[in-house]
mmCIF file with all atom_site columns, C-alpha atoms in Angstrom:
data_model
loop_
_atom_site.group_PDB
_atom_site.id
_atom_site.type_symbol
_atom_site.label_atom_id
_atom_site.label_alt_id
_atom_site.label_comp_id
_atom_site.label_asym_id
_atom_site.label_entity_id
_atom_site.label_seq_id
_atom_site.pdbx_PDB_ins_code
_atom_site.Cartn_x
_atom_site.Cartn_y
_atom_site.Cartn_z
_atom_site.occupancy
_atom_site.B_iso_or_equiv
_atom_site.pdbx_formal_charge
_atom_site.auth_seq_id
_atom_site.auth_comp_id
_atom_site.auth_asym_id
_atom_site.auth_atom_id
_atom_site.pdbx_PDB_model_num
ATOM 1   C CA . MET A 1 1   ? 41.910 -62.893 50.330  1.00 0.00 ? 71  MET A CA 1
ATOM 2   C CA . GLN A 1 2   ? 38.491 -64.631 49.769  1.00 0.00 ? 72  GLN A CA 1
ATOM 3   C CA . ARG A 1 3   ? 36.392 -62.970 46.620  1.00 0.00 ? 73  ARG A CA 1
ATOM 4   C CA . THR A 1 4   ? 33.564 -62.192 49.040  1.00 0.00 ? 74  THR A CA 1
ATOM 5   C CA . GLU A 1 5   ? 35.664 -60.432 50.836  1.00 0.00 ? 75  GLU A CA 1
ATOM 6   C CA . ARG A 1 6   ? 37.168 -58.313 47.968  1.00 0.00 ? 76  ARG A CA 1
ATOM 7   C CA . ILE A 1 7   ? 33.556 -57.459 46.972  1.00 0.00 ? 77  ILE A CA 1
ATOM 8   C CA . MET A 1 8   ? 32.990 -55.766 50.691  1.00 0.00 ? 78  MET A CA 1
ATOM 9   C CA . ILE A 1 9   ? 35.965 -53.532 50.360  1.00 0.00 ? 79  ILE A CA 1
ATOM 10  C CA . TYR A 1 10  ? 35.493 -52.302 46.790  1.00 0.00 ? 80  TYR A CA 1
ATOM 11  C CA . ALA A 1 11  ? 31.645 -51.863 48.006  1.00 0.00 ? 81  ALA A CA 1
ATOM 12  C CA . VAL A 1 12  ? 32.756 -49.673 51.017  1.00 0.00 ? 82  VAL A CA 1
ATOM 13  C CA . LEU A 1 13  ? 35.256 -47.936 49.212  1.00 0.00 ? 83  LEU A CA 1
ATOM 14  C CA . ALA A 1 14  ? 32.835 -46.983 46.573  1.00 0.00 ? 84  ALA A CA 1
ATOM 15  C CA . VAL A 1 15  ? 30.221 -45.440 48.962  1.00 0.00 ? 85  VAL A CA 1
ATOM 16  C CA . CYS A 1 16  ? 33.166 -43.608 50.904  1.00 0.00 ? 86  CYS A CA 1
ATOM 17  C CA . LEU A 1 17  ? 34.340 -41.846 47.219  1.00 0.00 ? 87  LEU A CA 1
ATOM 18  C CA . VAL A 1 18  ? 30.770 -41.028 46.950  1.00 0.00 ? 88  VAL A CA 1
ATOM 19  C CA . LEU A 1 19  ? 30.092 -39.533 50.290  1.00 0.00 ? 89  LEU A CA 1
ATOM 20  C CA . GLY A 1 20  ? 33.442 -37.762 50.095  1.00 0.00 ? 90  GLY A CA 1
ATOM 21  C CA . PHE A 1 21  ? 32.585 -36.315 46.554  1.00 0.00 ? 91  PHE A CA 1
ATOM 22  C CA . ARG A 1 22  ? 28.597 -35.171 47.835  1.00 0.00 ? 92  ARG A CA 1
ATOM 23  C CA . ALA A 1 23  ? 30.628 -33.377 50.588  1.00 0.00 ? 93  ALA A CA 1
ATOM 24  C CA . ALA A 1 24  ? 32.990 -31.344 48.505  1.00 0.00 ? 94  ALA A CA 1
ATOM 25  C CA . GLN A 1 25  ? 30.049 -30.664 46.543  1.00 0.00 ? 95  GLN A CA 1
ATOM 26  C CA . SER A 1 26  ? 28.054 -28.980 49.729  1.00 0.00 ? 96  SER A CA 1
ATOM 27  C CA . THR A 1 27  ? 31.382 -27.302 50.882  1.00 0.00 ? 97  THR A CA 1
ATOM 28  C CA . PRO A 1 28  ? 31.685 -23.761 49.278  1.00 0.00 ? 98  PRO A CA 1
ATOM 29  C CA . ALA A 1 29  ? 34.904 -22.960 47.755  1.00 0.00 ? 99  ALA A CA 1
ATOM 30  C CA . ASN A 1 30  ? 35.340 -19.945 49.233  1.00 0.00 ? 100 ASN A CA 1
ATOM 31  C CA . ALA A 1 31  ? 34.859 -21.303 52.937  1.00 0.00 ? 101 ALA A CA 1
ATOM 32  C CA . GLY A 1 32  ? 36.901 -19.921 55.549  1.00 0.00 ? 102 GLY A CA 1
ATOM 33  C CA . GLN A 1 33  ? 37.246 -16.496 53.038  1.00 0.00 ? 103 GLN A CA 1
ATOM 34  C CA . PRO A 1 34  ? 35.474 -13.498 54.283  1.00 0.00 ? 104 PRO A CA 1
ATOM 35  C CA . THR A 1 35  ? 32.299 -13.017 52.460  1.00 0.00 ? 105 THR A CA 1
ATOM 36  C CA . ALA A 1 36  ? 32.336 -10.476 49.415  1.00 0.00 ? 106 ALA A CA 1
ATOM 37  C CA . PRO A 1 37  ? 29.690 -7.521  50.166  1.00 0.00 ? 107 PRO A CA 1
ATOM 38  C CA . PRO A 1 38  ? 26.234 -7.523  48.402  1.00 0.00 ? 108 PRO A CA 1
ATOM 39  C CA . PRO A 1 39  ? 26.214 -5.266  45.253  1.00 0.00 ? 109 PRO A CA 1
ATOM 40  C CA . THR A 1 40  ? 25.019 -2.095  45.590  1.00 0.00 ? 110 THR A CA 1
ATOM 41  C CA . PRO A 1 41  ? 22.187 -0.516  43.706  1.00 0.00 ? 111 PRO A CA 1
ATOM 42  C CA . GLU A 1 42  ? 24.200 1.153   41.430  1.00 0.00 ? 112 GLU A CA 1
ATOM 43  C CA . ALA A 1 43  ? 26.187 -1.776  40.433  1.00 0.00 ? 113 ALA A CA 1
ATOM 44  C CA . PRO A 1 44  ? 23.216 -4.623  40.022  1.00 0.00 ? 114 PRO A CA 1
ATOM 45  C CA . ALA A 1 45  ? 24.649 -8.434  40.381  1.00 0.00 ? 115 ALA A CA 1
ATOM 46  C CA . ALA A 1 46  ? 22.059 -9.497  37.343  1.00 0.00 ? 116 ALA A CA 1
ATOM 47  C CA . ALA A 1 47  ? 22.833 -8.755  34.090  1.00 0.00 ? 117 ALA A CA 1
ATOM 48  C CA . GLY A 1 48  ? 19.570 -7.989  32.382  1.00 0.00 ? 118 GLY A CA 1
ATOM 49  C CA . ARG A 1 49  ? 18.837 -7.208  28.526  1.00 0.00 ? 119 ARG A CA 1
ATOM 50  C CA . THR A 1 50  ? 19.883 -3.554  27.915  1.00 0.00 ? 120 THR A CA 1
ATOM 51  C CA . ASP A 1 51  ? 18.616 -1.044  24.870  1.00 0.00 ? 121 ASP A CA 1
ATOM 52  C CA . ASP A 1 52  ? 21.499 -1.635  22.959  1.00 0.00 ? 122 ASP A CA 1
ATOM 53  C CA . ASP A 1 53  ? 20.972 -5.635  22.845  1.00 0.00 ? 123 ASP A CA 1
ATOM 54  C CA . PRO A 1 54  ? 19.232 -6.940  19.852  1.00 0.00 ? 124 PRO A CA 1
ATOM 55  C CA . ALA A 1 55  ? 15.214 -7.656  19.752  1.00 0.00 ? 125 ALA A CA 1
ATOM 56  C CA . PRO A 1 56  ? 14.516 -11.441 20.514  1.00 0.00 ? 126 PRO A CA 1
ATOM 57  C CA . ALA A 1 57  ? 14.176 -13.042 17.022  1.00 0.00 ? 127 ALA A CA 1
ATOM 58  C CA . ARG A 1 58  ? 10.266 -14.030 16.067  1.00 0.00 ? 128 ARG A CA 1
ATOM 59  C CA . ILE A 1 59  ? 10.002 -15.787 13.021  1.00 0.00 ? 129 ILE A CA 1
ATOM 60  C CA . ALA A 1 60  ? 7.059  -16.115 10.655  1.00 0.00 ? 130 ALA A CA 1
ATOM 61  C CA . MET A 1 61  ? 6.648  -18.522 7.669   1.00 0.00 ? 131 MET A CA 1
ATOM 62  C CA . CYS A 1 62  ? 4.913  -17.848 4.478   1.00 0.00 ? 132 CYS A CA 1
ATOM 63  C CA . ASP A 1 63  ? 4.089  -20.083 1.648   1.00 0.00 ? 133 ASP A CA 1
ATOM 64  C CA . ILE A 1 64  ? 5.655  -18.171 -1.071  1.00 0.00 ? 134 ILE A CA 1
ATOM 65  C CA . TYR A 1 65  ? 5.752  -20.933 -4.004  1.00 0.00 ? 135 TYR A CA 1
ATOM 66  C CA . ASP A 1 66  ? 1.860  -21.217 -3.934  1.00 0.00 ? 136 ASP A CA 1
ATOM 67  C CA . LEU A 1 67  ? 1.755  -17.004 -4.075  1.00 0.00 ? 137 LEU A CA 1
ATOM 68  C CA . ILE A 1 68  ? 3.859  -16.704 -6.748  1.00 0.00 ? 138 ILE A CA 1
ATOM 69  C CA . GLU A 1 69  ? 2.326  -19.570 -9.095  1.00 0.00 ? 139 GLU A CA 1
ATOM 70  C CA . LYS A 1 70  ? -1.104 -17.487 -8.149  1.00 0.00 ? 140 LYS A CA 1
ATOM 71  C CA . LEU A 1 71  ? 0.433  -14.224 -9.735  1.00 0.00 ? 141 LEU A CA 1
ATOM 72  C CA . VAL A 1 72  ? 2.222  -15.825 -12.848 1.00 0.00 ? 142 VAL A CA 1
ATOM 73  C CA . VAL A 1 73  ? -1.119 -17.896 -13.705 1.00 0.00 ? 143 VAL A CA 1
ATOM 74  C CA . GLY A 1 74  ? -3.635 -14.827 -12.626 1.00 0.00 ? 144 GLY A CA 1
ATOM 75  C CA . ASP A 1 75  ? -5.120 -12.301 -15.240 1.00 0.00 ? 145 ASP A CA 1
ATOM 76  C CA . ARG A 1 76  ? -2.372 -9.366  -14.373 1.00 0.00 ? 146 ARG A CA 1
ATOM 77  C CA . PHE A 1 77  ? 0.521  -11.854 -15.554 1.00 0.00 ? 147 PHE A CA 1
ATOM 78  C CA . GLU A 1 78  ? -1.602 -14.004 -18.397 1.00 0.00 ? 148 GLU A CA 1
ATOM 79  C CA . ALA A 1 79  ? -2.310 -10.658 -20.482 1.00 0.00 ? 149 ALA A CA 1
ATOM 80  C CA . THR A 1 80  ? 1.082  -9.836  -21.153 1.00 0.00 ? 150 THR A CA 1
ATOM 81  C CA . ARG A 1 81  ? 1.981  -13.559 -21.285 1.00 0.00 ? 151 ARG A CA 1
ATOM 82  C CA . LYS A 1 82  ? -0.498 -13.721 -24.362 1.00 0.00 ? 152 LYS A CA 1
ATOM 83  C CA . ALA A 1 83  ? 0.551  -10.641 -25.882 1.00 0.00 ? 153 ALA A CA 1
ATOM 84  C CA . GLU A 1 84  ? 4.052  -11.816 -25.920 1.00 0.00 ? 154 GLU A CA 1
ATOM 85  C CA . GLU A 1 85  ? 2.805  -15.386 -27.650 1.00 0.00 ? 155 GLU A CA 1
ATOM 86  C CA . GLU A 1 86  ? 0.986  -13.588 -29.977 1.00 0.00 ? 156 GLU A CA 1
ATOM 87  C CA . ARG A 1 87  ? 3.999  -11.393 -31.055 1.00 0.00 ? 157 ARG A CA 1
ATOM 88  C CA . ILE A 1 88  ? 6.272  -14.439 -31.314 1.00 0.00 ? 158 ILE A CA 1
ATOM 89  C CA . ARG A 1 89  ? 3.383  -15.880 -33.619 1.00 0.00 ? 159 ARG A CA 1
ATOM 90  C CA . GLN A 1 90  ? 3.262  -13.191 -35.680 1.00 0.00 ? 160 GLN A CA 1
ATOM 91  C CA . ARG A 1 91  ? 7.114  -13.532 -36.085 1.00 0.00 ? 161 ARG A CA 1
ATOM 92  C CA . LEU A 1 92  ? 7.215  -16.933 -37.461 1.00 0.00 ? 162 LEU A CA 1
ATOM 93  C CA . LYS A 1 93  ? 3.797  -16.436 -39.718 1.00 0.00 ? 163 LYS A CA 1
ATOM 94  C CA . PRO A 1 94  ? 5.764  -15.105 -42.967 1.00 0.00 ? 164 PRO A CA 1
ATOM 95  C CA . LEU A 1 95  ? 7.724  -18.102 -42.839 1.00 0.00 ? 165 LEU A CA 1
ATOM 96  C CA . GLU A 1 96  ? 5.291  -20.471 -41.932 1.00 0.00 ? 166 GLU A CA 1
ATOM 97  C CA . ASP A 1 97  ? 3.216  -19.344 -44.822 1.00 0.00 ? 167 ASP A CA 1
ATOM 98  C CA . ASP A 1 98  ? 5.858  -19.414 -47.353 1.00 0.00 ? 168 ASP A CA 1
ATOM 99  C CA . ILE A 1 99  ? 6.805  -23.024 -46.202 1.00 0.00 ? 169 ILE A CA 1
ATOM 100 C CA . SER A 1 100 ? 3.131  -24.069 -46.940 1.00 0.00 ? 170 SER A CA 1
ATOM 101 C CA . ALA A 1 101 ? 3.238  -22.291 -50.136 1.00 0.00 ? 171 ALA A CA 1
ATOM 102 C CA . LEU A 1 102 ? 6.152  -24.389 -51.643 1.00 0.00 ? 172 LEU A CA 1
ATOM 103 C CA . GLU A 1 103 ? 4.555  -27.618 -50.102 1.00 0.00 ? 173 GLU A CA 1
ATOM 104 C CA . SER A 1 104 ? 1.479  -27.320 -52.167 1.00 0.00 ? 174 SER A CA 1
ATOM 105 C CA . GLN A 1 105 ? 3.478  -26.035 -55.268 1.00 0.00 ? 175 GLN A CA 1
ATOM 106 C CA . LEU A 1 106 ? 5.915  -28.957 -54.709 1.00 0.00 ? 176 LEU A CA 1
ATOM 107 C CA . LYS A 1 107 ? 3.163  -31.731 -54.812 1.00 0.00 ? 177 LYS A CA 1
ATOM 108 C CA . LEU A 1 108 ? 2.249  -30.223 -58.548 1.00 0.00 ? 178 LEU A CA 1
ATOM 109 C CA . ASP A 1 109 ? 5.677  -30.174 -59.557 1.00 0.00 ? 179 ASP A CA 1
ATOM 110 C CA . ASP A 1 110 ? 7.401  -32.502 -61.782 1.00 0.00 ? 180 ASP A CA 1
ATOM 111 C CA . PRO A 1 111 ? 10.156 -33.712 -60.082 1.00 0.00 ? 181 PRO A CA 1
ATOM 112 C CA . ASP A 1 112 ? 12.306 -33.569 -63.241 1.00 0.00 ? 182 ASP A CA 1
ATOM 113 C CA . ASP A 1 113 ? 11.968 -29.957 -63.894 1.00 0.00 ? 183 ASP A CA 1
ATOM 114 C CA . PRO A 1 114 ? 14.761 -27.811 -63.099 1.00 0.00 ? 184 PRO A CA 1
ATOM 115 C CA . ALA A 1 115 ? 12.343 -25.051 -61.680 1.00 0.00 ? 185 ALA A CA 1
ATOM 116 C CA . ALA A 1 116 ? 10.928 -27.724 -59.392 1.00 0.00 ? 186 ALA A CA 1
ATOM 117 C CA . GLN A 1 117 ? 14.075 -28.859 -58.321 1.00 0.00 ? 187 GLN A CA 1
ATOM 118 C CA . ALA A 1 118 ? 15.124 -25.456 -57.618 1.00 0.00 ? 188 ALA A CA 1
ATOM 119 C CA . ARG A 1 119 ? 11.796 -25.099 -55.321 1.00 0.00 ? 189 ARG A CA 1
ATOM 120 C CA . SER A 1 120 ? 12.528 -28.015 -53.240 1.00 0.00 ? 190 SER A CA 1
ATOM 121 C CA . ARG A 1 121 ? 16.090 -26.543 -52.649 1.00 0.00 ? 191 ARG A CA 1
ATOM 122 C CA . ASP A 1 122 ? 14.363 -23.593 -51.716 1.00 0.00 ? 192 ASP A CA 1
ATOM 123 C CA . TYR A 1 123 ? 11.798 -25.629 -49.252 1.00 0.00 ? 193 TYR A CA 1
ATOM 124 C CA . GLN A 1 124 ? 14.228 -27.411 -47.709 1.00 0.00 ? 194 GLN A CA 1
ATOM 125 C CA . LYS A 1 125 ? 16.222 -23.723 -46.726 1.00 0.00 ? 195 LYS A CA 1
ATOM 126 C CA . ARG A 1 126 ? 13.037 -22.593 -45.506 1.00 0.00 ? 196 ARG A CA 1
ATOM 127 C CA . ARG A 1 127 ? 12.457 -25.489 -43.036 1.00 0.00 ? 197 ARG A CA 1
ATOM 128 C CA . ASN A 1 128 ? 15.876 -25.163 -41.906 1.00 0.00 ? 198 ASN A CA 1
ATOM 129 C CA . ASP A 1 129 ? 15.514 -21.575 -41.092 1.00 0.00 ? 199 ASP A CA 1
ATOM 130 C CA . TYR A 1 130 ? 12.396 -22.035 -39.769 1.00 0.00 ? 200 TYR A CA 1
ATOM 131 C CA . SER A 1 131 ? 13.704 -24.738 -37.116 1.00 0.00 ? 201 SER A CA 1
ATOM 132 C CA . LEU A 1 132 ? 16.248 -22.095 -36.446 1.00 0.00 ? 202 LEU A CA 1
ATOM 133 C CA . LEU A 1 133 ? 13.872 -19.487 -35.664 1.00 0.00 ? 203 LEU A CA 1
ATOM 134 C CA . ARG A 1 134 ? 11.266 -21.129 -34.260 1.00 0.00 ? 204 ARG A CA 1
ATOM 135 C CA . GLY A 1 135 ? 14.195 -22.208 -31.202 1.00 0.00 ? 205 GLY A CA 1
ATOM 136 C CA . GLN A 1 136 ? 15.173 -19.071 -30.673 1.00 0.00 ? 206 GLN A CA 1
ATOM 137 C CA . ALA A 1 137 ? 11.445 -17.659 -30.366 1.00 0.00 ? 207 ALA A CA 1
ATOM 138 C CA . GLN A 1 138 ? 10.617 -20.730 -28.319 1.00 0.00 ? 208 GLN A CA 1
ATOM 139 C CA . GLN A 1 139 ? 13.669 -19.664 -25.735 1.00 0.00 ? 209 GLN A CA 1
ATOM 140 C CA . ASP A 1 140 ? 12.973 -15.969 -25.993 1.00 0.00 ? 210 ASP A CA 1
ATOM 141 C CA . PHE A 1 141 ? 9.325  -17.053 -24.514 1.00 0.00 ? 211 PHE A CA 1
ATOM 142 C CA . ASN A 1 142 ? 10.757 -19.301 -21.892 1.00 0.00 ? 212 ASN A CA 1
ATOM 143 C CA . ASP A 1 143 ? 13.247 -16.142 -20.914 1.00 0.00 ? 213 ASP A CA 1
ATOM 144 C CA . PHE A 1 144 ? 9.900  -13.887 -20.691 1.00 0.00 ? 214 PHE A CA 1
ATOM 145 C CA . VAL A 1 145 ? 8.145  -16.746 -18.422 1.00 0.00 ? 215 VAL A CA 1
ATOM 146 C CA . ALA A 1 146 ? 11.507 -16.820 -16.280 1.00 0.00 ? 216 ALA A CA 1
ATOM 147 C CA . ARG A 1 147 ? 11.105 -12.720 -15.444 1.00 0.00 ? 217 ARG A CA 1
ATOM 148 C CA . GLN A 1 148 ? 7.527  -13.091 -14.901 1.00 0.00 ? 218 GLN A CA 1
ATOM 149 C CA . TYR A 1 149 ? 8.594  -15.241 -12.488 1.00 0.00 ? 219 TYR A CA 1
ATOM 150 C CA . ILE A 1 150 ? 11.310 -13.057 -10.885 1.00 0.00 ? 220 ILE A CA 1
ATOM 151 C CA . GLU A 1 151 ? 8.701  -10.064 -10.519 1.00 0.00 ? 221 GLU A CA 1
ATOM 152 C CA . ALA A 1 152 ? 6.243  -12.194 -9.151  1.00 0.00 ? 222 ALA A CA 1
ATOM 153 C CA . TYR A 1 153 ? 8.850  -13.372 -6.889  1.00 0.00 ? 223 TYR A CA 1
ATOM 154 C CA . ASP A 1 154 ? 9.643  -9.539  -5.707  1.00 0.00 ? 224 ASP A CA 1
ATOM 155 C CA . LYS A 1 155 ? 6.053  -8.812  -5.332  1.00 0.00 ? 225 LYS A CA 1
ATOM 156 C CA . VAL A 1 156 ? 5.562  -11.763 -2.997  1.00 0.00 ? 226 VAL A CA 1
ATOM 157 C CA . ARG A 1 157 ? 8.934  -10.848 -0.980  1.00 0.00 ? 227 ARG A CA 1
ATOM 158 C CA . ALA A 1 158 ? 7.831  -7.484  -0.689  1.00 0.00 ? 228 ALA A CA 1
ATOM 159 C CA . ALA A 1 159 ? 4.184  -8.045  0.842   1.00 0.00 ? 229 ALA A CA 1
ATOM 160 C CA . ALA A 1 160 ? 5.930  -10.521 3.001   1.00 0.00 ? 230 ALA A CA 1
ATOM 161 C CA . ALA A 1 161 ? 7.738  -7.551  4.263   1.00 0.00 ? 231 ALA A CA 1
ATOM 162 C CA . GLU A 1 162 ? 5.475  -5.158  4.729   1.00 0.00 ? 232 GLU A CA 1
ATOM 163 C CA . VAL A 1 163 ? 3.296  -8.032  6.679   1.00 0.00 ? 233 VAL A CA 1
ATOM 164 C CA . ALA A 1 164 ? 6.218  -9.028  8.889   1.00 0.00 ? 234 ALA A CA 1
ATOM 165 C CA . GLY A 1 165 ? 6.697  -5.702  9.906   1.00 0.00 ? 235 GLY A CA 1
ATOM 166 C CA . ARG A 1 166 ? 3.073  -4.895  11.067  1.00 0.00 ? 236 ARG A CA 1
ATOM 167 C CA . ARG A 1 167 ? 3.269  -8.149  12.810  1.00 0.00 ? 237 ARG A CA 1
ATOM 168 C CA . ALA A 1 168 ? 7.068  -7.503  14.438  1.00 0.00 ? 238 ALA A CA 1
ATOM 169 C CA . TYR A 1 169 ? 8.433  -10.506 12.946  1.00 0.00 ? 239 TYR A CA 1
ATOM 170 C CA . THR A 1 170 ? 12.058 -10.310 12.212  1.00 0.00 ? 240 THR A CA 1
ATOM 171 C CA . HIS A 1 171 ? 12.245 -13.327 10.132  1.00 0.00 ? 241 HIS A CA 1
ATOM 172 C CA . VAL A 1 172 ? 10.198 -14.688 7.489   1.00 0.00 ? 242 VAL A CA 1
ATOM 173 C CA . ILE A 1 173 ? 11.291 -18.393 6.218   1.00 0.00 ? 243 ILE A CA 1
ATOM 174 C CA . ALA A 1 174 ? 9.793  -19.634 2.653   1.00 0.00 ? 244 ALA A CA 1
ATOM 175 C CA . SER A 1 175 ? 8.061  -22.921 3.167   1.00 0.00 ? 245 SER A CA 1
ATOM 176 C CA . ARG A 1 176 ? 5.383  -24.739 1.974   1.00 0.00 ? 246 ARG A CA 1
ATOM 177 C CA . HIS A 1 177 ? 3.147  -26.354 4.620   1.00 0.00 ? 247 HIS A CA 1
ATOM 178 C CA . ALA A 1 178 ? 4.773  -29.664 6.250   1.00 0.00 ? 248 ALA A CA 1
ATOM 179 C CA . GLY A 1 179 ? 1.190  -31.126 5.874   1.00 0.00 ? 249 GLY A CA 1
ATOM 180 C CA . ARG A 1 180 ? 0.782  -30.335 2.195   1.00 0.00 ? 250 ARG A CA 1
ATOM 181 C CA . ALA A 1 181 ? 0.828  -33.665 0.317   1.00 0.00 ? 251 ALA A CA 1
ATOM 182 C CA . ILE A 1 182 ? 3.910  -34.672 -2.316  1.00 0.00 ? 252 ILE A CA 1
ATOM 183 C CA . THR A 1 183 ? 2.435  -35.811 -5.272  1.00 0.00 ? 253 THR A CA 1
ATOM 184 C CA . ALA A 1 184 ? 6.141  -35.738 -7.147  1.00 0.00 ? 254 ALA A CA 1
ATOM 185 C CA . THR A 1 185 ? 7.333  -39.563 -7.661  1.00 0.00 ? 255 THR A CA 1
ATOM 186 C CA . ASP A 1 186 ? 10.657 -38.938 -9.356  1.00 0.00 ? 256 ASP A CA 1
ATOM 187 C CA . PRO A 1 187 ? 13.617 -38.797 -7.025  1.00 0.00 ? 257 PRO A CA 1
ATOM 188 C CA . GLU A 1 188 ? 14.680 -35.273 -8.206  1.00 0.00 ? 258 GLU A CA 1
ATOM 189 C CA . ARG A 1 189 ? 10.969 -33.468 -7.898  1.00 0.00 ? 259 ARG A CA 1
ATOM 190 C CA . LEU A 1 190 ? 10.823 -35.234 -4.722  1.00 0.00 ? 260 LEU A CA 1
ATOM 191 C CA . VAL A 1 191 ? 13.954 -33.627 -3.348  1.00 0.00 ? 261 VAL A CA 1
ATOM 192 C CA . GLU A 1 192 ? 12.727 -30.576 -4.720  1.00 0.00 ? 262 GLU A CA 1
ATOM 193 C CA . SER A 1 193 ? 9.464  -30.849 -2.804  1.00 0.00 ? 263 SER A CA 1
ATOM 194 C CA . PHE A 1 194 ? 11.761 -31.969 0.573   1.00 0.00 ? 264 PHE A CA 1
ATOM 195 C CA . LEU A 1 195 ? 13.437 -28.664 -0.001  1.00 0.00 ? 265 LEU A CA 1
ATOM 196 C CA . GLY A 1 196 ? 10.568 -26.453 -0.036  1.00 0.00 ? 266 GLY A CA 1
ATOM 197 C CA . ARG A 1 197 ? 9.238  -27.508 2.878   1.00 0.00 ? 267 ARG A CA 1
ATOM 198 C CA . PRO A 1 198 ? 12.056 -26.809 5.333   1.00 0.00 ? 268 PRO A CA 1
ATOM 199 C CA . VAL A 1 199 ? 9.799  -25.828 8.370   1.00 0.00 ? 269 VAL A CA 1
ATOM 200 C CA . VAL A 1 200 ? 8.760  -28.921 9.592   1.00 0.00 ? 270 VAL A CA 1
ATOM 201 C CA . VAL A 1 201 ? 6.867  -27.889 12.753  1.00 0.00 ? 271 VAL A CA 1
ATOM 202 C CA . ALA A 1 202 ? 5.674  -24.394 13.629  1.00 0.00 ? 272 ALA A CA 1
ATOM 203 C CA . PRO A 1 203 ? 2.596  -22.797 15.539  1.00 0.00 ? 273 PRO A CA 1
ATOM 204 C CA . ALA A 1 204 ? -0.208 -21.846 13.108  1.00 0.00 ? 274 ALA A CA 1
ATOM 205 C CA . GLU A 1 205 ? -0.300 -18.464 14.349  1.00 0.00 ? 275 GLU A CA 1
ATOM 206 C CA . SER A 1 206 ? 3.164  -17.830 12.759  1.00 0.00 ? 276 SER A CA 1
ATOM 207 C CA . ASP A 1 207 ? 1.618  -18.584 9.193   1.00 0.00 ? 277 ASP A CA 1
ATOM 208 C CA . ILE A 1 208 ? 1.343  -15.346 7.597   1.00 0.00 ? 278 ILE A CA 1
ATOM 209 C CA . THR A 1 209 ? 0.626  -16.620 3.830   1.00 0.00 ? 279 THR A CA 1
ATOM 210 C CA . ALA A 1 210 ? -3.091 -15.571 4.082   1.00 0.00 ? 280 ALA A CA 1
ATOM 211 C CA . GLU A 1 211 ? -2.110 -12.350 5.265   1.00 0.00 ? 281 GLU A CA 1
ATOM 212 C CA . VAL A 1 212 ? 0.437  -11.759 2.592   1.00 0.00 ? 282 VAL A CA 1
ATOM 213 C CA . ALA A 1 213 ? -2.261 -12.821 -0.012  1.00 0.00 ? 283 ALA A CA 1
ATOM 214 C CA . ALA A 1 214 ? -4.582 -10.184 1.172   1.00 0.00 ? 284 ALA A CA 1
ATOM 215 C CA . GLU A 1 215 ? -1.928 -7.586  0.769   1.00 0.00 ? 285 GLU A CA 1
ATOM 216 C CA . LEU A 1 216 ? -1.521 -8.760  -3.209  1.00 0.00 ? 286 LEU A CA 1
ATOM 217 C CA . ASN A 1 217 ? -5.271 -8.895  -3.486  1.00 0.00 ? 287 ASN A CA 1
ATOM 218 C CA . LEU A 1 218 ? -4.801 -12.674 -4.259  1.00 0.00 ? 288 LEU A CA 1
ATOM 219 C CA . ARG A 1 219 ? -7.896 -15.170 -3.461  1.00 0.00 ? 289 ARG A CA 1
#
């Protein structure tokens, strides 16, 4: 059989297969069988949404990171933070004064004087004590600021829930605006910036950040 003849036969076969497939599609699967009666009004065929079905999701977004930062650096939190700083300073001051007085005395002492040598040992001990106390004070202050951030988060979350309830939103996603410039340069901070922007595209009207800020009396 010539190559041209084989090509023509294959082409005719392909056309027959296509026509047969289309005919099968156009023929109902229950052809020749009695047609089912139409549904009665008491048993509708179309299954619509019932009262028991959950409400459709309505999703909003809110830049809670910006609002938390504004709360923490604002007057409401700054006053208590400054009071904590002063409390820590007063905690360190007596030891700082002792060290300063010993330093002044040691400058006048004769290094060979046994009393001066005793003061030098006392000075070194007080410096070590101060280093430990200052480290603990710094940790205490960091813990205090961390508690402020947690408190600010709770306030922002509650305000977002209040606004979402009024606007009938079922979900609020915490996200910085996708168009906000990323200024970080090191890889770790860049990843944090990316993770803080889970919403890539959203309609402008779904952003409730301004309303949540108003709920918190933030500018």
